[in-house]
Amino acid sequence: MKKIIYIFLSCVVFLSSCADYLDRLPLDKPSSESFMRTKVEMDLAVNNAYRMLYRLSNVMPTHLFLDATTDIARVRGTYGDDVENISLGNHTPNTSLFSNTWTHYYTYIARCNYIIQNADNVSDATTEQINMAKAQALFLRALGYGELVLFFGDVPFIDKVLSSVEEGKIGRTDKNTILSSILKDLDTAAEYLPSKWNGTDEGKITRWAALSLKARISLQNGMYSEAATAAKTVIDNAEANGIVLAKDMVAMFNYDGIRNSEVILDVPFHAQVQYNQAPLMLFSRNAGGWAVIQPSVSLIDSYGCIDGLPIDKSPLFDQAKPFENRDPRLSAYIIHDGTWFKDIRYETHPDSVLASRVVNGEESRINNQEVTNAFASHTSYLFRKYADARDLNVRQSTINYIYIRYAEVLLTYAEAKLESGSVDNSVYDALNAIRKRAEMPEVSGLTNDQLRAFIRNERKIELAGEGFRLSDIRRWKIAEYVMPGYFPGRKKKDYWFSPGVPVIDEYGIARYEGLETKFEPLQTRRFDKSKDYLFPIPQKEIDVNDKLEQNPNY
């Protein structure tokens, strides 16, 4: 897919002449009626459409910020298009995340529409080449509408090139109509896309990516039979196509794991074309980062013990040594006290004003900014995913962002089978594949309620930091229970080794007795169930399109 990035530079030269069309909302027609008459031009257009995958905020994938709109993370300040105010309930139709998301996806939907509508006019391409070009555009258009429906509910549905600005002024389409259309498009895309691309085309959208996206969108919208069927097709063909769970859970998200066996679709970066600033957002203060994205205490407490029991049930859990005997994914996916990163031991106890550093085998003590810097992680935790100590220049990283990975497909399949009322051994096979990779005990013979709680927790801890939690708590209708209230910071010094063992409630949230006494005050969050299960339609879109109606109670 590196080819895609380099071709994008050439493509921009052409597309700049059409910028008014491509970047204007509502959608309008292209300024050049003669473009995309040759295969070279068609390839340029398709490769440019892949830019839809580069949904960036603060020069990093927006999805890495999205968990901060949920109970499992927070973002300091206004980073990530101001997701902090969303979690606090202070968002409005003018919050930047909403308008930037709307503009981004509709911009690239317009480009996909142009490809789909005009590819048949390419004179020197074979039927197979034309069909594959349209299939990639169908996938990307489906992805864009899937995200828009997830965030906003009913949205305007435009599946053709429009002849005027006025034609683009339409109202909102029922999301079920949109879903029906894009899921059919993904079936068509899967029919024409290859199982694998070779050479310079490696990394492009495959048949398995199309079916995985169909499974994701179906699950997000409660279409469980469709989700299970699509996911099962991927699972049945995975091993034969080299798709297996990666063995190293740390390396999976750093340079060693780029395009590993678990990746079904990723977004590549290149220092001279498009880099990201994930390390600046993720690294600790001692490591040169800004500690912007911070996992919640409740997320950490959701990782059980190695006996397979949650921390409120396991005799192995020691509140004075909370990271011992825990699910290995805790240390693989989270930076916590005792983690070594960039040869520095991460410590956040308030008395740890000095930290250990090892250089060339020699240990020394340095000023511990994790304690002395006012903008260190306020929860005392950081995400380890996409944080690689080899990024010496923390403002630039070129680690690929994984858009779809096999573990998600397995979890989607398990939930979809449960909710469609068809639990069988294949559900446990899917879950236990992930458990075995993490060296955790396998599960079997659960009641439906137990299985539901187990799957939901597995999604939380396996996919943490990847942006899935928002769609999950909305789909499960538990956001109103897990979001509001006191969001704790670090443990207070007097309770550092004895905060008590929390009780994990029916929604999977760790509840501490005397929470506000034992943890530093960080923020109080709000969630209004009458409106916050959807984001508001951006105000600037309503201002220019009088046929758009706002979501309720905004």
XYZ file of C-alpha atoms in Angstrom, residues 106 142 179 206 218 346 422 462 539:
9
model
C -18.806 13.309 2.736
C -19.763 1.943 2.735
C -27.548 0.211 5.781
C -9.347 -7.396 0.062
C -24.041 -5.148 10.903
C 7.505 4.121 34.766
C -27.588 -19.473 18.011
C -8.923 -6.638 23.946
C -24.675 23.340 13.051
